[in-house]
Coordinates of C-alpha atoms and ligand atoms in Angstrom, one line a residue:
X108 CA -0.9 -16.4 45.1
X109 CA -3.9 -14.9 46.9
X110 CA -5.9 -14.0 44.1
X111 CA -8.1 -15.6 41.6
X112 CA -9.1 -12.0 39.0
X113 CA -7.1 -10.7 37.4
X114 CA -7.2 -6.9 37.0
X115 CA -5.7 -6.4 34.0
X116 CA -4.7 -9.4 31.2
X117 CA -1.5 -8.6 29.5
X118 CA -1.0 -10.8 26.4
X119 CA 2.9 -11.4 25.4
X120 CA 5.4 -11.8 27.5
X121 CA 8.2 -10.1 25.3
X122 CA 9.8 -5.9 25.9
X123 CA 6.9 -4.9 26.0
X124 CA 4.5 -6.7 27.7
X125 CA 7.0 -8.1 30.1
X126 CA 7.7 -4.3 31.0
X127 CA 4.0 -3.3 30.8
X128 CA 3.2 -6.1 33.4
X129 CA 5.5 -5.1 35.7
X130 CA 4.7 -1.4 35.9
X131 CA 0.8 -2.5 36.6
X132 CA 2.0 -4.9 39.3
X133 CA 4.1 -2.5 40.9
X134 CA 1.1 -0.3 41.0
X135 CA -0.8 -3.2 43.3
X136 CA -2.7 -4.4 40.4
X137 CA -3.0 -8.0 39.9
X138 CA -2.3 -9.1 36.8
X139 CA -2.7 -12.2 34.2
X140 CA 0.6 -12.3 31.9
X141 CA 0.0 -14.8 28.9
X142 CA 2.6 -16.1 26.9
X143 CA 2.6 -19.1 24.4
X144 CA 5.7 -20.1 25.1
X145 CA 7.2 -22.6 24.9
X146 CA 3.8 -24.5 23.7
X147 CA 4.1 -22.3 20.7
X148 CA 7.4 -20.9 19.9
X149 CA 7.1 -17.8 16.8
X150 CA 9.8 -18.5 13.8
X151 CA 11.6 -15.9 15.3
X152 CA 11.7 -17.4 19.1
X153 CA 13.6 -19.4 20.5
X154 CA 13.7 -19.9 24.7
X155 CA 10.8 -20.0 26.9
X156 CA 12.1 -17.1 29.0
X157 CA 10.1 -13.8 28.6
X158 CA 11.9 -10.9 27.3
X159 CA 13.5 -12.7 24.6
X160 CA 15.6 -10.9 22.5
X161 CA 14.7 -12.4 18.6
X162 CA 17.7 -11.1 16.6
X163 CA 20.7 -9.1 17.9
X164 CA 21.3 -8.9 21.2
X165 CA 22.3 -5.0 21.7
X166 CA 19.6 -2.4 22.9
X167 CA 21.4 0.2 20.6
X168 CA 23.8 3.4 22.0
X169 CA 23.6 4.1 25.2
X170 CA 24.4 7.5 24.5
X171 CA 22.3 10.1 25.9
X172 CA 23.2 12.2 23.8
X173 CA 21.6 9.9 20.5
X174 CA 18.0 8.9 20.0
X175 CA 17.7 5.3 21.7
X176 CA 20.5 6.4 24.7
X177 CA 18.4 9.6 25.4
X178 CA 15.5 7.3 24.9
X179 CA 16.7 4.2 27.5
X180 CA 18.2 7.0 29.7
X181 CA 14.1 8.6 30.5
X182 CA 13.0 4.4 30.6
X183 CA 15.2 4.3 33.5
X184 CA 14.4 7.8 35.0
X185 CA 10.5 5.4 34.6
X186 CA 11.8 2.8 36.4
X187 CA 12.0 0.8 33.5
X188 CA 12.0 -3.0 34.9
X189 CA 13.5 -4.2 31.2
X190 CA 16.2 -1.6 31.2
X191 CA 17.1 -2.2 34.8
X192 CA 17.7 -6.0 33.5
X193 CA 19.6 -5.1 30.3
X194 CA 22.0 -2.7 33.1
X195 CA 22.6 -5.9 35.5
X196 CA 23.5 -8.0 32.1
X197 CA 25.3 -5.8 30.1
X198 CA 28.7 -7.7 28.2
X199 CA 31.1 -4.8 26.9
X200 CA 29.8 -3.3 23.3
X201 CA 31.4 0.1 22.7
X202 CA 29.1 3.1 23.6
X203 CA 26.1 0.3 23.1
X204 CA 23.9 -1.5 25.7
X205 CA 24.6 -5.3 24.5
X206 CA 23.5 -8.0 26.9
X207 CA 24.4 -11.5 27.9
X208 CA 20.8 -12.6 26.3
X209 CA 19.9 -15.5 28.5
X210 CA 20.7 -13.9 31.9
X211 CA 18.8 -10.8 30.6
X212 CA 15.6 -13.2 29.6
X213 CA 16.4 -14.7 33.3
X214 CA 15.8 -11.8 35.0
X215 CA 12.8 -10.8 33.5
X216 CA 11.2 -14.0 33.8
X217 CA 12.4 -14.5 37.7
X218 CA 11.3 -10.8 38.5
X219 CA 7.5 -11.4 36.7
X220 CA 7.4 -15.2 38.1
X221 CA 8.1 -13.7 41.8
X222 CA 6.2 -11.0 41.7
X223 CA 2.6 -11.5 43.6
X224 CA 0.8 -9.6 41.8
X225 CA 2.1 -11.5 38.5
X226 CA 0.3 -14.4 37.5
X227 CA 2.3 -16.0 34.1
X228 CA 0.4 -18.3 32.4
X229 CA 1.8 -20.3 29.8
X230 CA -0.8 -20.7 27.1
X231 CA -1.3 -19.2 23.6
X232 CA -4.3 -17.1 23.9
X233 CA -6.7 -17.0 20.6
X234 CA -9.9 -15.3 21.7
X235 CA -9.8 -11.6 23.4
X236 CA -11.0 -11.8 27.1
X237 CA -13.3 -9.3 28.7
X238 CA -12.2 -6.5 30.8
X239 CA -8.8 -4.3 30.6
X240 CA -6.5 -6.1 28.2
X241 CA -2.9 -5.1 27.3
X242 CA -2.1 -7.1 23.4
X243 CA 1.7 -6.7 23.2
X244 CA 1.7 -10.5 21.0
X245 CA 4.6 -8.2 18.7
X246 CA 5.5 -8.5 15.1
X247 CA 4.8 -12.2 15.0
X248 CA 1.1 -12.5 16.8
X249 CA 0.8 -16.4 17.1
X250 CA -2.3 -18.2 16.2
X251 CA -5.7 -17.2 15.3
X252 CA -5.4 -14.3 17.3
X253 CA -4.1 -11.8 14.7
X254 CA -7.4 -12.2 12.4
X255 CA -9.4 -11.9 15.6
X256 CA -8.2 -8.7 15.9
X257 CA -7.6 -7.8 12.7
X258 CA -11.5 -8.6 12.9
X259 CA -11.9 -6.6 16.1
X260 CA -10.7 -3.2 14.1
X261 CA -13.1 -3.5 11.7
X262 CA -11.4 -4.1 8.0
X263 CA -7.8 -3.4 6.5
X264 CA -6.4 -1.3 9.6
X265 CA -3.6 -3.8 10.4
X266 CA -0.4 -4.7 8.3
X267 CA 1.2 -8.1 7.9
X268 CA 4.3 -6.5 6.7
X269 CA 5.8 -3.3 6.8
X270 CA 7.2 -1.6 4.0
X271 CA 9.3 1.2 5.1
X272 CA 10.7 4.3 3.2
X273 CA 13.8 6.2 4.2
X274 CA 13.9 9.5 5.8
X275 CA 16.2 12.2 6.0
X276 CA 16.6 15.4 7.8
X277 CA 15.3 18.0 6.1
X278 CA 17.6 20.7 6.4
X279 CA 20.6 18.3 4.5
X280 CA 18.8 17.8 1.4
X281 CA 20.2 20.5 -1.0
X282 CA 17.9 23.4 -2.1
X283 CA 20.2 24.0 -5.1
X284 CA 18.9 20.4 -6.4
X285 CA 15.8 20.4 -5.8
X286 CA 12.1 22.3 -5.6
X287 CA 8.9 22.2 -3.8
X288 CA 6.0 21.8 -6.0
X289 CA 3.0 19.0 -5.6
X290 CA 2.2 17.1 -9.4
X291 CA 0.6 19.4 -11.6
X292 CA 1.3 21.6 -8.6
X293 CA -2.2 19.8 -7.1
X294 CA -2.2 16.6 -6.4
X295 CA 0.2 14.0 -4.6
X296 CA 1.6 10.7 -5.2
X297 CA 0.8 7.3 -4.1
X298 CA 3.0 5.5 -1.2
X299 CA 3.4 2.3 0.0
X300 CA 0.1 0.9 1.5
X301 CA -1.8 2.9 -1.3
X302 CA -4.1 0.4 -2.8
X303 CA -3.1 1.3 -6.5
X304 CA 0.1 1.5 -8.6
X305 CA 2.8 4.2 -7.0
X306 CA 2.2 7.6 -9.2
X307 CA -1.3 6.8 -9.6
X308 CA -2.7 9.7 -7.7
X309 CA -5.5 10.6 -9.9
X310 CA -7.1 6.5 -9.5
X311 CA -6.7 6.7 -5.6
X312 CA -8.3 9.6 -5.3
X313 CA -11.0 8.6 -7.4
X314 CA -10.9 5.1 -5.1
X315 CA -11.5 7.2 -2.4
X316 CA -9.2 5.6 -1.0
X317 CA -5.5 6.7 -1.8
X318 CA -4.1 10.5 0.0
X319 CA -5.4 13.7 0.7
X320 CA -4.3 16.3 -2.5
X321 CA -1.4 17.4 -1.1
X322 CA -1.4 21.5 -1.2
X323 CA 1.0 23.2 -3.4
X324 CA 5.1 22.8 -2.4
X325 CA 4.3 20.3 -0.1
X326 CA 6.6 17.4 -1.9
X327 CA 10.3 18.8 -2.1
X328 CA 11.4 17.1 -6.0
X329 CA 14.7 15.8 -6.4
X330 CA 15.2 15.6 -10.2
X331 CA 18.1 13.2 -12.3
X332 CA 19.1 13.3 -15.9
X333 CA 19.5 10.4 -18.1
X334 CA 23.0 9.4 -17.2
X335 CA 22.4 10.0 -13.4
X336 CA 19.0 7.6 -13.5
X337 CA 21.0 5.1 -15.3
X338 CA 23.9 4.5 -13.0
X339 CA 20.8 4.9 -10.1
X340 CA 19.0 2.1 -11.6
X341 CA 22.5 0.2 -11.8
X342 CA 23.4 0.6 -8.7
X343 CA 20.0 -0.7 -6.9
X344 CA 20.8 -3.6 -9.5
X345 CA 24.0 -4.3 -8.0
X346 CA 23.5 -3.2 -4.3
X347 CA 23.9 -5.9 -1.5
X348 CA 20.3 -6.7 -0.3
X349 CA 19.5 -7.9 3.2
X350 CA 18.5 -11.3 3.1
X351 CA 14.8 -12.3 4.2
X352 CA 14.6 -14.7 7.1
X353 CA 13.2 -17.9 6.6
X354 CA 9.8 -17.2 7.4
X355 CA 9.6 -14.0 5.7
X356 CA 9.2 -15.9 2.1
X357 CA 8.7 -11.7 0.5
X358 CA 5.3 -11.2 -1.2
X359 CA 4.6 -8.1 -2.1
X360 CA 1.8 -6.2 -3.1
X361 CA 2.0 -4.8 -7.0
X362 CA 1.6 -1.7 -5.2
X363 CA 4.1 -1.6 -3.0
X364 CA 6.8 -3.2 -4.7
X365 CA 10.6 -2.9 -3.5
X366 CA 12.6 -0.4 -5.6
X367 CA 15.3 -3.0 -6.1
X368 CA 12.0 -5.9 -7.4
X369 CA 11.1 -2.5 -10.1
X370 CA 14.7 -1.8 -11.6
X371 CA 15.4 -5.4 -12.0
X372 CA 12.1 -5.8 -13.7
X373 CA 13.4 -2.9 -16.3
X374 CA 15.3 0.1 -16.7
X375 CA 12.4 2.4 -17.0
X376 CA 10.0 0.7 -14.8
X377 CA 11.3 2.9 -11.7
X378 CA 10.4 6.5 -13.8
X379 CA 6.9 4.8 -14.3
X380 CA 6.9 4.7 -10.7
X381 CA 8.1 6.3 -7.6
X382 CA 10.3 8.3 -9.7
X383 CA 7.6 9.4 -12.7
X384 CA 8.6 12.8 -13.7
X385 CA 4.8 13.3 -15.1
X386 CA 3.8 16.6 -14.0
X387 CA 6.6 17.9 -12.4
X388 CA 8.4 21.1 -14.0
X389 CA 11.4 21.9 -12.9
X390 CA 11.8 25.4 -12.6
X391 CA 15.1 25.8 -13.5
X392 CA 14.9 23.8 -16.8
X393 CA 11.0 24.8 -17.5
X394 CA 10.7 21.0 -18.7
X395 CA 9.6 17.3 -16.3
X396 CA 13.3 16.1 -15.4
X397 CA 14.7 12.5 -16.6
X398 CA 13.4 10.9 -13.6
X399 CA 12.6 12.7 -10.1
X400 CA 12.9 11.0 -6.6
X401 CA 10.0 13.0 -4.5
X402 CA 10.3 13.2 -1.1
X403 CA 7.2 13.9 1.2
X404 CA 7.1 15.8 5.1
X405 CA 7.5 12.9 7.6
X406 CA 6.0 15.2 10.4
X407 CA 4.6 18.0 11.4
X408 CA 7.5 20.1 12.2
X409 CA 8.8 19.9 8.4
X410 CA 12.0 18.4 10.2
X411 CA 12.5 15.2 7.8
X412 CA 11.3 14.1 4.9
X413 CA 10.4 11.0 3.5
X414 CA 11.4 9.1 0.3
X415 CA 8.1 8.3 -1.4
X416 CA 7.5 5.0 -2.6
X417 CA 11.4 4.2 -1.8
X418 CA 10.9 0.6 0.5
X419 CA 14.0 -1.1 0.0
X420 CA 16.1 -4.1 1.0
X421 CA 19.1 -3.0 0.2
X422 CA 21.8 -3.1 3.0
X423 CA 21.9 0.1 5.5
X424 CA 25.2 1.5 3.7
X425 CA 24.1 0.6 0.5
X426 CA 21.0 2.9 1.1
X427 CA 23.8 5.2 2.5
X428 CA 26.2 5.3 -1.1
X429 CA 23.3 4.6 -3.7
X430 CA 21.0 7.1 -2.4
X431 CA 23.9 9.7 -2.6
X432 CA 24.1 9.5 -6.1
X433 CA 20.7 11.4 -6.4
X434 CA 22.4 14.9 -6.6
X435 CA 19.6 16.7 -4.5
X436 CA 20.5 14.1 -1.3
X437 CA 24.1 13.8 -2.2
X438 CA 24.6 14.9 1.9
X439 CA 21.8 14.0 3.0
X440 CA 21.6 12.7 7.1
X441 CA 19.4 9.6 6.9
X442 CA 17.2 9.5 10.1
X443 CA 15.7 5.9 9.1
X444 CA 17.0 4.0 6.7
X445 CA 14.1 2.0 4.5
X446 CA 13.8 -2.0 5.0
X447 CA 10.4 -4.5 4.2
X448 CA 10.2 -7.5 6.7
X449 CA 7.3 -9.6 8.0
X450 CA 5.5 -7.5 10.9
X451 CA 2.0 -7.1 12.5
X452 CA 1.1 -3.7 13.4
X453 CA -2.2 -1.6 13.6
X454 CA -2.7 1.5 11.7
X455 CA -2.9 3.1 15.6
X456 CA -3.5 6.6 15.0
X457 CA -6.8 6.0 12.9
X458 CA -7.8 3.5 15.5
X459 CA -6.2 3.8 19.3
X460 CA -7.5 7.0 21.4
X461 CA -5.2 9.3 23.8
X462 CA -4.7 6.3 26.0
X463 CA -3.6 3.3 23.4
X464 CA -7.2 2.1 24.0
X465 CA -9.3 1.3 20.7
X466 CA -11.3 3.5 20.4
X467 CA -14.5 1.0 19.3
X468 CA -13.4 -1.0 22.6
X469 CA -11.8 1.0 25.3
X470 CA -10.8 -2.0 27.1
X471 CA -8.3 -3.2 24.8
X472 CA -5.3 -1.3 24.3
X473 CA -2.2 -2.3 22.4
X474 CA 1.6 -1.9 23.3
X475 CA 5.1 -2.7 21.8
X476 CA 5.5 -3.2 18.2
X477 CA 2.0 -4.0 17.5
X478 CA 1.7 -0.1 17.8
X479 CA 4.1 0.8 14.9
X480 CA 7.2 1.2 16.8
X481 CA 10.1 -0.3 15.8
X482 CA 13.0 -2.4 18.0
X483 CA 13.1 -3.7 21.5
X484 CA 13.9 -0.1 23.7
X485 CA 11.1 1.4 21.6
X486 CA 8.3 -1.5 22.6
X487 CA 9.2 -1.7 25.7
X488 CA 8.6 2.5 26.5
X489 CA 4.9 1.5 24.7
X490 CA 4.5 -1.2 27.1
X491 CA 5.6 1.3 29.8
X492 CA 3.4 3.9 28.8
X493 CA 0.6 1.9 28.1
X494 CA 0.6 0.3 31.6
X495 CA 0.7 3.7 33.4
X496 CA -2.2 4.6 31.1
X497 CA -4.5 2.0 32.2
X498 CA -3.2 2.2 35.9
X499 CA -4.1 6.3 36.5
X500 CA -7.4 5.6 34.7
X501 CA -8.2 2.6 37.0
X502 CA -6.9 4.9 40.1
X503 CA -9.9 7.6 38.3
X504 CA -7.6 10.3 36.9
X505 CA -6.0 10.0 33.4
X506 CA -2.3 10.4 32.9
X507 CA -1.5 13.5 30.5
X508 CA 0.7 11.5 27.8
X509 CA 4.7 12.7 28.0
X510 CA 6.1 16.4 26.9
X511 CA 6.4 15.9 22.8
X512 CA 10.0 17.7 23.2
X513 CA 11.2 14.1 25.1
X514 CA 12.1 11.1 23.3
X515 CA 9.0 9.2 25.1
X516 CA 6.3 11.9 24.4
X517 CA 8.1 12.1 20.4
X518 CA 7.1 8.3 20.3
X519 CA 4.1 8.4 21.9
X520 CA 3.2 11.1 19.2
X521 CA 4.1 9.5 16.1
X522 CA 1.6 6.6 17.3
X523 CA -1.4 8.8 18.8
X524 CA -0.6 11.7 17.4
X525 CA -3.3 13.2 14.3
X526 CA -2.4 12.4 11.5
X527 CA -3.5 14.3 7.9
X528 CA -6.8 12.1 5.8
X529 CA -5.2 9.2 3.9
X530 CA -1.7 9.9 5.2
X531 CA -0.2 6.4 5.2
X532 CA 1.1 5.0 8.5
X533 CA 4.6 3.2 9.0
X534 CA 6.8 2.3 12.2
X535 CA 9.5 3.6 13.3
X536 CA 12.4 3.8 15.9
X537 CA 13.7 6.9 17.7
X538 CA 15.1 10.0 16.0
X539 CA 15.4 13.5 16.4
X540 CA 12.7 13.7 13.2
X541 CA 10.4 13.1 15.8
X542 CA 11.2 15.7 18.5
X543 CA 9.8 19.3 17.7
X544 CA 11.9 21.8 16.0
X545 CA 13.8 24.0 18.6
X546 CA 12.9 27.6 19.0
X547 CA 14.7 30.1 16.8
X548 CA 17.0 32.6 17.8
X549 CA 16.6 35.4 16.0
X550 CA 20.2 37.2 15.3
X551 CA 22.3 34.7 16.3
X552 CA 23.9 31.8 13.6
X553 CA 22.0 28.4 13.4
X554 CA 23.5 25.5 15.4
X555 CA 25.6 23.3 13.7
X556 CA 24.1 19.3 13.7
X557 CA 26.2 18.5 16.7
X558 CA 25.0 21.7 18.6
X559 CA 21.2 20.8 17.6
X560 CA 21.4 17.5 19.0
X561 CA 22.9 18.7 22.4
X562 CA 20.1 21.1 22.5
X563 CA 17.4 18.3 22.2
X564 CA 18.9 15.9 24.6
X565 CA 19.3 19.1 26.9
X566 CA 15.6 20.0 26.6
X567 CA 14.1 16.9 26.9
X568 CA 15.9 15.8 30.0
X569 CA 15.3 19.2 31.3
X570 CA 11.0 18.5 30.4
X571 CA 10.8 15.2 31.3
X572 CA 11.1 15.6 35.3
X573 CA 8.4 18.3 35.6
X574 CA 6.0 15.3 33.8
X575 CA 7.1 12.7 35.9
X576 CA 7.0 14.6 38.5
X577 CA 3.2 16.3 38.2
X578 CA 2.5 12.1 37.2
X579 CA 3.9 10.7 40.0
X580 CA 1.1 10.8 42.3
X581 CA -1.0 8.9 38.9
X582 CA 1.1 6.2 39.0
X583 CA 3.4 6.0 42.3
X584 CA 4.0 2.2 42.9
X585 CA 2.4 1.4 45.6
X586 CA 2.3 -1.5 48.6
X587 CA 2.3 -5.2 46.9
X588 CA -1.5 -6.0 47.0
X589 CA -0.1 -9.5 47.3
X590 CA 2.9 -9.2 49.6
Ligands
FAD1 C1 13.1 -11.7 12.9 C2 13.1 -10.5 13.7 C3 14.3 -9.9 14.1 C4 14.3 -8.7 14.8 N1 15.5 -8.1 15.1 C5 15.5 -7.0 15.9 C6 16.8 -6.5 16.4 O1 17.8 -7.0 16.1 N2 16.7 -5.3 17.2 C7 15.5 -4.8 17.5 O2 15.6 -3.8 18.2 N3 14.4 -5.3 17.1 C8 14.3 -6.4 16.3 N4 13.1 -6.9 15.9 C9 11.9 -6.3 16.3 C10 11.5 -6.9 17.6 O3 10.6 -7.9 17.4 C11 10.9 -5.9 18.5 O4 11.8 -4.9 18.6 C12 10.5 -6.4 19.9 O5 10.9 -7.7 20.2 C13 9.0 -6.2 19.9 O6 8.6 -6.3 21.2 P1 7.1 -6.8 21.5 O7 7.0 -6.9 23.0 O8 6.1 -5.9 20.8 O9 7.0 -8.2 20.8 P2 7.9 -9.6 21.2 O10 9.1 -9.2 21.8 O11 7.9 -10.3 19.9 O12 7.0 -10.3 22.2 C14 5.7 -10.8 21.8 C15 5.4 -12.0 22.7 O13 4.1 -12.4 22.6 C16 4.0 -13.8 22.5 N5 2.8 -14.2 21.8 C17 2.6 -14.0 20.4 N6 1.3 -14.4 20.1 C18 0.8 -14.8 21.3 C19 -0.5 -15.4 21.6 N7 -1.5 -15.5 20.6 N8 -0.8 -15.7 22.9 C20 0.2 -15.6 23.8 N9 1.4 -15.1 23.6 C21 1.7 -14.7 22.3 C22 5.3 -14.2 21.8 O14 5.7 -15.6 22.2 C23 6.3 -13.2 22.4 O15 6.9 -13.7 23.6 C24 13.1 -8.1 15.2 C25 11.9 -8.7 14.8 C26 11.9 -9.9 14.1 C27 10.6 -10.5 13.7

């Protein structure tokens, strides 16, 4: 080691910063990579290797032709140095990347602990240092450090848990079921993260504090009668839950309670809540419905929906069978399913600019999970992307951020992209939801599912090397400064 400065300080040796290190030290930047282990090991961790995988040890489909396959597929057309890893320790999983775990974390830690321009210090950083700083400390930040930056963003921008609603595709949610109308065809409801009680539109927005009036039709309503919100209610009663981990000992806020926490407090407590049919006319019936689930745009294109107020730990097929029973989503395609565990994230499109930086401190930009991405592939393509961010600004010419039709630049969107006043903010993994619609074709038939997802895999590998090829020259790797 030739070098005492560090250029850039990455914090967290895990997917993402072990990946965003990487990328700046290929680019002959010297680089300080601090991880508390094993001083400080989370609840979750386990090994002192970097890249530690907490929980399973598959990296999802590897598929190109589904979300996190098309996803690791355009980390590897990157250079990804955590993919490259998971490929030389891959154990047999079906159409999934699974890795031997150790050998993977081996890799990554041999690779960063070679490199020269690598520096890895073992120590559990609890103060932000000065200069360009990558914070990539994931879900569980250890230390002080996650007040000092909850501090650094000013107030109630970061989340200690995330409460997470499901969301389906759009165009499988039955229009025969179902109508588009806001409450009292003005105003919308609360969410999760609201600061007052789910339904409660009218004290949020006198809070100041709860969503934007939502304009007319905006909320697609998804009505039940008596007997149907009954055997709903039952159901969520009797569905298998996902057990929390040790350290996740669940305490929720009032206003952002699980729906399975509300029907075992009482059978009507749900229709006081996420389901309140208050306001809501159904045209078909001219009268408010039993109960009604409403279910709220997700993104811009009007591709999927979410299920407001809906976080849930119930089981992934239980979502799948219990959420069928409301008639509107009987085949509906869920995109995410919901789930509530202990998490650390920032609410990064209020608060990170164009290039992941904060905006109140341009220096510090975040990466990984900490961004509001969910699971390993997804962190590390932040890390990724964050490092090429700061490595064309420090080589004096921003990187334009990925094409929005690729599963990188749909990612990258849902964390930088605008977002409407008040809209609440909540991680997520890769799905099509996030890609733009494709064009239409007028006269010919719409493309079945199976067709639409060929088409999006086939456009964004088709976009993705005119990018990284009109970005190469921002972020070529260049000669070891060390070597
Ligand atoms: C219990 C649990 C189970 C999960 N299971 C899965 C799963 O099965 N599949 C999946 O895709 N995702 C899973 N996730 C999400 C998973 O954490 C992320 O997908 C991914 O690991 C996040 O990457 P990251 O780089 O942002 O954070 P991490 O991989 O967690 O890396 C953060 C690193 O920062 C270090 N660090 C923290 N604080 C400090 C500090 N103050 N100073 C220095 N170093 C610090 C930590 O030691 C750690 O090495 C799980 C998360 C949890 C908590």
């Amino acid at each position: 080691m030739t070098w005492d400065q560090p250029e850039v300080t990455v914090v967290g040796g895990g997917m993402a910063g072990s990946e965003a290190a990487w990328q700046l030290a290929e680019r002959g930047l010297r680089v300080a990579l601090i991880e508390q282990k094993p001083a400080e090991l989370s609840p979750a961790h386990q090994s002192p290797l970097c890249g530690e995988l907490v929980c399973s040890n598959s990296l999802r489909s590897d598929d190109v032709g589904a979300p996190a396959g098309l996803l690791k597929d355009e980390l590897r057309r990157c250079g990804s140095m955590v993919i490259a890893c998971a490929d030389a320790h891959r154990v047999p999983a079906g159409g999934a990347l699974a890795v031997e775990r150790f050998g993977f974390g081996r890799a990554i830690t041999t690779r960063l602990a070679l490199h020269p321009n690598v520096r890895l210090e073992r120590r559990r950083l609890d103060a932000l240092p000065a200069g360009d700083v990558i914070l990539a400390t994931g879900p569980l930040t250890g230390g002080p450090l996650g007040e000092v930056i909850r501090r650094e963003l000013g107030g109630d921008r970061m989340y200690f848990y995330d409460a997470i609603a499901p969301i389906v595709a759009a165009e499988t949610i039955d229009p025969e079921r179902s109508w588009r109308a806001s409450r009292w065809n003005k105003e919308s409801p609360a969410s999760a993260h609201d600061p007052v009680a789910p339904g409660d539109a009218r004290a949020a927005a006198a809070a100041g504090d709860g969503e934007a009036a939502a304009p007319d039709g905006d909320y697609v309503n998804c009505p039940l009668d008596r007997d149907q919100y009954v055997a709903f209610v039952e159901a969520v009663r009797a569905g298998r839950k996902v057990t929390p981990h040790d350290f996740e000992e669940p305490r929720y806020f009032e206003s952002c309670l699980p729906i399975e926490v509300m029907a075992d407090r009482g059978l009507d407590v749900l229709r006081y809540g996420p389901m309140r049919p208050v306001g809501l006319t159904d045209p078909r019936t001219g009268r408010w419905p039993h109960a009604v689930v409403q279910l709220r745009p997700e993104n811009r294109y009007l591709t999927a929906y979410n299920l407001v107020g809906f976080q849930t730990r119930l089981a992934y097929p239980e979502q799948q069978r219990i959420f069928a029973m409301i008639p509107a989503l009987a085949g509906a395609e869920f995109l995410r399913y919901g789930s509530i565990h202990r998490n650390t994230y920032v609410d990064a499109p209020r608060l990170l600019g164009p290039e992941l930086e904060l905006r109140t401190r341009p220096g510090l930009r975040f990466a990984g999970l900490l961004t509001g991405v969910e699971g390993y592939i997804e962190s590390c393509a932040m890390g990724l992307l964050c490092a090429w961010f700061v490595a064309a600004r420090r080589g004096g010419a921003p990187l334009p951020p990925p094409p929005p039709t690729t599963m990188l630049g749909g990612l990258y969107l849902h964390v930088a992209g605008a977002r409407e006043p008040g809209a609440p903010y909540a991680p997520t993994n890769v799905n099509f939801g996030l890609l733009p619609p494709l064009p239409e074709e007028p006269g010919r038939r719409r493309p079945d599912k199976a067709e639409r997802k060929r088409r999006h895999v086939e456009r964004a590998r088709g976009d993705l090397g005119p990018w990284l090829a009109s970005v190469c020259h921002h972020v070529a790797p260049q000669a070891r400064a060390g070597a």
